[in-house]
JSON list of C-alpha atoms in Angstrom, two decimals:
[
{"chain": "A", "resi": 52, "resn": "UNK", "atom": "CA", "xyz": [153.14, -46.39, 112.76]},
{"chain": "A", "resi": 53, "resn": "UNK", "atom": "CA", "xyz": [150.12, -48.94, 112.93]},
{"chain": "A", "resi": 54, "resn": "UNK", "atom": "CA", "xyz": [147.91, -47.91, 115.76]},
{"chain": "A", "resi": 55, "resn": "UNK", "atom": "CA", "xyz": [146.17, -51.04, 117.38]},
{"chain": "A", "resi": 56, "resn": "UNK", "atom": "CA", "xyz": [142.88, -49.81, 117.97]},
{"chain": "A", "resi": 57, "resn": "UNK", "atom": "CA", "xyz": [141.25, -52.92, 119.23]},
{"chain": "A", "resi": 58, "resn": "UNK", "atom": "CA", "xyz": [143.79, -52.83, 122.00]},
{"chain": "A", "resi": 59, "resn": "UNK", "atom": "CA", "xyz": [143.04, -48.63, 122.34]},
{"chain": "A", "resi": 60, "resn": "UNK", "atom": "CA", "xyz": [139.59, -49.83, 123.90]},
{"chain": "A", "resi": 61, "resn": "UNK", "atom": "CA", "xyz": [140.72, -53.34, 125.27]},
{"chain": "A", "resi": 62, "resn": "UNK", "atom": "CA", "xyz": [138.84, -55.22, 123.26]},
{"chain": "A", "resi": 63, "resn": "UNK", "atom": "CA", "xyz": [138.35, -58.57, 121.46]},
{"chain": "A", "resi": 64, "resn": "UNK", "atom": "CA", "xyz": [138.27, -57.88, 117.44]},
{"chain": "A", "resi": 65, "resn": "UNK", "atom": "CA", "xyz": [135.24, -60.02, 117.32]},
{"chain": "A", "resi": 66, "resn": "UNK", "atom": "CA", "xyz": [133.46, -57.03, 119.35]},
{"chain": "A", "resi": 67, "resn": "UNK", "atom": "CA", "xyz": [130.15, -55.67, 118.65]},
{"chain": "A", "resi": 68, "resn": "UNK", "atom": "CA", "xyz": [128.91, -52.65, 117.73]},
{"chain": "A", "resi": 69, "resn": "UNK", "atom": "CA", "xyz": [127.22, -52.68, 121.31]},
{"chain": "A", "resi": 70, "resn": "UNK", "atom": "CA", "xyz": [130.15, -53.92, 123.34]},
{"chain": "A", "resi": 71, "resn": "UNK", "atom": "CA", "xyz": [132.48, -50.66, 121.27]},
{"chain": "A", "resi": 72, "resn": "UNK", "atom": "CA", "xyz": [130.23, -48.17, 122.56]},
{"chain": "A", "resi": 73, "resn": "UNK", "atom": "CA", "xyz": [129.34, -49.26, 126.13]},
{"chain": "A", "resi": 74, "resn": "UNK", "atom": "CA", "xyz": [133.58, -49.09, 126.14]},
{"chain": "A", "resi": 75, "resn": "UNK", "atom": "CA", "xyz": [133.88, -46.06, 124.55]},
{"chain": "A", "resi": 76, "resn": "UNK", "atom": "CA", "xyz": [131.78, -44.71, 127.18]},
{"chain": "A", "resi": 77, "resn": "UNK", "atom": "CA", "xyz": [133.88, -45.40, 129.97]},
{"chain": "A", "resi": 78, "resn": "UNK", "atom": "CA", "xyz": [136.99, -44.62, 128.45]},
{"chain": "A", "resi": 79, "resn": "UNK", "atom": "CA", "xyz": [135.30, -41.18, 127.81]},
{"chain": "A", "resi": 80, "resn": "UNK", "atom": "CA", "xyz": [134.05, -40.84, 130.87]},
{"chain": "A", "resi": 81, "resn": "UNK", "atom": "CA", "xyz": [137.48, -41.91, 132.58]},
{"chain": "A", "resi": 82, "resn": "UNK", "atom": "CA", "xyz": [140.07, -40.46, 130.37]},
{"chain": "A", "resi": 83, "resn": "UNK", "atom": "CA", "xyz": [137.99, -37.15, 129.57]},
{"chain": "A", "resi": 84, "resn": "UNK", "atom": "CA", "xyz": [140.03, -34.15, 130.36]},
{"chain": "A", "resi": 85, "resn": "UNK", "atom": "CA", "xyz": [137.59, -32.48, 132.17]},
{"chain": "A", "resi": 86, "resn": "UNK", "atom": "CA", "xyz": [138.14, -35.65, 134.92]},
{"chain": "A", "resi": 87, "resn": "UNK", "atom": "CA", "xyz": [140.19, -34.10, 137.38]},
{"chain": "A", "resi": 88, "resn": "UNK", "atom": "CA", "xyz": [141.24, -36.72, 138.88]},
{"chain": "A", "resi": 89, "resn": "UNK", "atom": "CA", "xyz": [141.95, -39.39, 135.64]},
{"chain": "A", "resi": 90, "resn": "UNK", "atom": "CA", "xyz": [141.98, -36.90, 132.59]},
{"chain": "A", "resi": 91, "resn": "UNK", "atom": "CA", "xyz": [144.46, -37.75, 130.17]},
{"chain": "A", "resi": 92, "resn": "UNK", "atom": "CA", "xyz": [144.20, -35.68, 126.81]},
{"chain": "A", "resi": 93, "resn": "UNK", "atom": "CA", "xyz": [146.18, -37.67, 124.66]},
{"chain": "A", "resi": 94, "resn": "UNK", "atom": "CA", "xyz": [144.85, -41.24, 125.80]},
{"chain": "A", "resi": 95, "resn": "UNK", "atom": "CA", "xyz": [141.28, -39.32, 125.65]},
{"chain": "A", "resi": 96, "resn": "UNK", "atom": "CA", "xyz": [142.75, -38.66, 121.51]},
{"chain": "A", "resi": 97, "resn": "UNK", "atom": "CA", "xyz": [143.34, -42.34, 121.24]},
{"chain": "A", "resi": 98, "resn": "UNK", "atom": "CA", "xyz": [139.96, -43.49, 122.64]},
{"chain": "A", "resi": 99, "resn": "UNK", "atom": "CA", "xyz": [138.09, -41.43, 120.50]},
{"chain": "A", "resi": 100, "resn": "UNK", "atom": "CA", "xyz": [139.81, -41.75, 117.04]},
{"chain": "A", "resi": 101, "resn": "UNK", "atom": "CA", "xyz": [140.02, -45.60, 117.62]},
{"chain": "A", "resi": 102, "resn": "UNK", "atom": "CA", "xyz": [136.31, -45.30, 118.56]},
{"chain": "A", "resi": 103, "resn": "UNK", "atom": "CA", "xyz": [134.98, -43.24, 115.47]},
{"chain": "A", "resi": 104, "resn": "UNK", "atom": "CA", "xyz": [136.51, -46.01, 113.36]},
{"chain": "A", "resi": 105, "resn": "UNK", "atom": "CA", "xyz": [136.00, -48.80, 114.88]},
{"chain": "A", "resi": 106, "resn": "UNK", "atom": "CA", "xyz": [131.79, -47.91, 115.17]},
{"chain": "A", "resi": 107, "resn": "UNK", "atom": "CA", "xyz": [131.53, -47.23, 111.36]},
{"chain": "A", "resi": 108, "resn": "UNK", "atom": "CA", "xyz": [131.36, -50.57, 109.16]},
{"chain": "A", "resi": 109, "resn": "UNK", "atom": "CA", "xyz": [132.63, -48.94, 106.86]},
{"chain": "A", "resi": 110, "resn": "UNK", "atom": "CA", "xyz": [135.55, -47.77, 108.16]},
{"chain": "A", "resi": 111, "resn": "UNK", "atom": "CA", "xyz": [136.11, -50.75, 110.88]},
{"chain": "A", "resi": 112, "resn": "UNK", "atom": "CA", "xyz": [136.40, -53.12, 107.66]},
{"chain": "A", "resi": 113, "resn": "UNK", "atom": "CA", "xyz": [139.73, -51.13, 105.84]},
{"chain": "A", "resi": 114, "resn": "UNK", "atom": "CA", "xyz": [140.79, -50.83, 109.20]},
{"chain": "A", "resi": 115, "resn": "UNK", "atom": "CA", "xyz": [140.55, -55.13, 110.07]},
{"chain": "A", "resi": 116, "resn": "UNK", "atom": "CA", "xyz": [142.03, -55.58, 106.16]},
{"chain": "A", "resi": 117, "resn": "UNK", "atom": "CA", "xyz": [144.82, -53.16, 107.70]},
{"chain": "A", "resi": 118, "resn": "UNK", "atom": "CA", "xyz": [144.79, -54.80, 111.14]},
{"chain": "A", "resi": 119, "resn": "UNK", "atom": "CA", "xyz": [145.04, -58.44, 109.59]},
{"chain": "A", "resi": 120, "resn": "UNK", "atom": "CA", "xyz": [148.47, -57.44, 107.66]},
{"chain": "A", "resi": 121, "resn": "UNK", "atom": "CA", "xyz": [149.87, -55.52, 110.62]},
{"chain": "A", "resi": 122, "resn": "UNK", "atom": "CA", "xyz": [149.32, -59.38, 112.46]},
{"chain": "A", "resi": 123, "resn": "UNK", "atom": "CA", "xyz": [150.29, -61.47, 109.51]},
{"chain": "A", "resi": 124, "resn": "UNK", "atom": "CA", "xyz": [154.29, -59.04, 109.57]},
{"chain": "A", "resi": 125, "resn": "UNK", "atom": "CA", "xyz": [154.41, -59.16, 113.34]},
{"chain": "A", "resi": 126, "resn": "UNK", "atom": "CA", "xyz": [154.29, -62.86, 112.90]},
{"chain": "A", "resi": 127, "resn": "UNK", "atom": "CA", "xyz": [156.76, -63.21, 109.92]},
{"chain": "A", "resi": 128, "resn": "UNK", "atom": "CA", "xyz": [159.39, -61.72, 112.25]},
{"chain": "A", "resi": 129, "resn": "UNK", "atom": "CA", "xyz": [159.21, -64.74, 114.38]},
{"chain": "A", "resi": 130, "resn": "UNK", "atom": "CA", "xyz": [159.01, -67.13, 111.26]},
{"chain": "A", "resi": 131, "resn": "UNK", "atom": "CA", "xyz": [162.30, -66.14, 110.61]},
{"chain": "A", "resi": 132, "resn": "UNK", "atom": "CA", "xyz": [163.75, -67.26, 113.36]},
{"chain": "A", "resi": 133, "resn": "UNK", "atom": "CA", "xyz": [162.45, -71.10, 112.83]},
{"chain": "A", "resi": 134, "resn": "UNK", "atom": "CA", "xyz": [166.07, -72.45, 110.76]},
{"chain": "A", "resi": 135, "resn": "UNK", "atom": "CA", "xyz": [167.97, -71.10, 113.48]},
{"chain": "A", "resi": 136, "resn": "UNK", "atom": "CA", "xyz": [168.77, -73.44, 116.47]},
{"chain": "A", "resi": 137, "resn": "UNK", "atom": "CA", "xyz": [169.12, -72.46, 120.34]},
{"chain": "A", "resi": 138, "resn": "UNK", "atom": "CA", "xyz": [170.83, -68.84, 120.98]},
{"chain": "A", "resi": 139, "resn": "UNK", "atom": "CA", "xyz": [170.95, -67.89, 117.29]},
{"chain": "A", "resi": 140, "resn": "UNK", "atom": "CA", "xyz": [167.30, -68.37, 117.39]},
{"chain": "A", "resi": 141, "resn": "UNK", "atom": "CA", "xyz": [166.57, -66.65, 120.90]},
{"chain": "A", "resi": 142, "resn": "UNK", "atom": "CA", "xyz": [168.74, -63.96, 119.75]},
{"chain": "A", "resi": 143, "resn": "UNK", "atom": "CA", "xyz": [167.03, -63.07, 116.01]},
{"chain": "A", "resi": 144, "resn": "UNK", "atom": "CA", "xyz": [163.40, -63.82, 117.84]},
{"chain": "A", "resi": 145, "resn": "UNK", "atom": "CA", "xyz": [164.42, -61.06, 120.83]},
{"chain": "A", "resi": 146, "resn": "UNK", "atom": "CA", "xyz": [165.92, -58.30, 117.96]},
{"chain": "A", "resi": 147, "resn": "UNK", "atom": "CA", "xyz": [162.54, -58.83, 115.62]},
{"chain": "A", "resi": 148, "resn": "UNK", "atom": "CA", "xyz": [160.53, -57.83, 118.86]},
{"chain": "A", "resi": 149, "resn": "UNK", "atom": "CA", "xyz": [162.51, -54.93, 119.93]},
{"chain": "A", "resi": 150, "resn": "UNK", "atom": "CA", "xyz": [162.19, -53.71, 116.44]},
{"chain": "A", "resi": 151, "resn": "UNK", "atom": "CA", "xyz": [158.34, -53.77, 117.25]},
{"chain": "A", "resi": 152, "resn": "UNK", "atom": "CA", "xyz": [158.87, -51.80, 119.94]},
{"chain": "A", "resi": 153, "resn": "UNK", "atom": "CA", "xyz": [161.63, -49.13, 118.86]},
{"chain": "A", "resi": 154, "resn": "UNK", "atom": "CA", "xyz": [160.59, -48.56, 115.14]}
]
């Protein structure tokens, strides 16, 4: 399953390096586990893996190439729907997104 990473921190894709870490930070700080009162250990997982990509170029651009398909399906599922007319359409548009969701 494709992990959206750019929505992980809340963040634009056009982000800089600068903008990633002053986020990271207060996801960390937030979502650490150690925070009593708003530690969550698997969101604090999320933060941090989407960070450590995300802050190496290297690593940020295989991720975008990956990113950049995951869009260009998620918006072939809708294509689909285009011939149809009315319900039909509604319907095939509303069972491509719940796919998304439940897959």
């Amino acid at each position: 399953m494709f992990t959206d990473y750019y929505e992980v921190l809340e963040i634009s894709p056009n982000a800089n390096s600068e903008t990633i870490e002053r986020i990271f930070r207060y996801f960390a700080m937030r979502y650490h586990p150690d925070n009593r009162e708003t530690g969550n250990e698997s969101r604090f997982s999320e933060i941090v893996e989407a960070h450590n990509t995300l802050r190496d170029p290297v690593k940020r651009a295989q991720y975008d190439i990956l990113y950049r398909e995951h869009l260009g399906l998620r918006h072939e599922l809708t294509d689909g729907a285009r011939d149809g007319g009315g319900m039909d359409r509604d319907a095939v548009i509303q069972a491509n997104l719940l796919s998304l969701l439940y897959v």
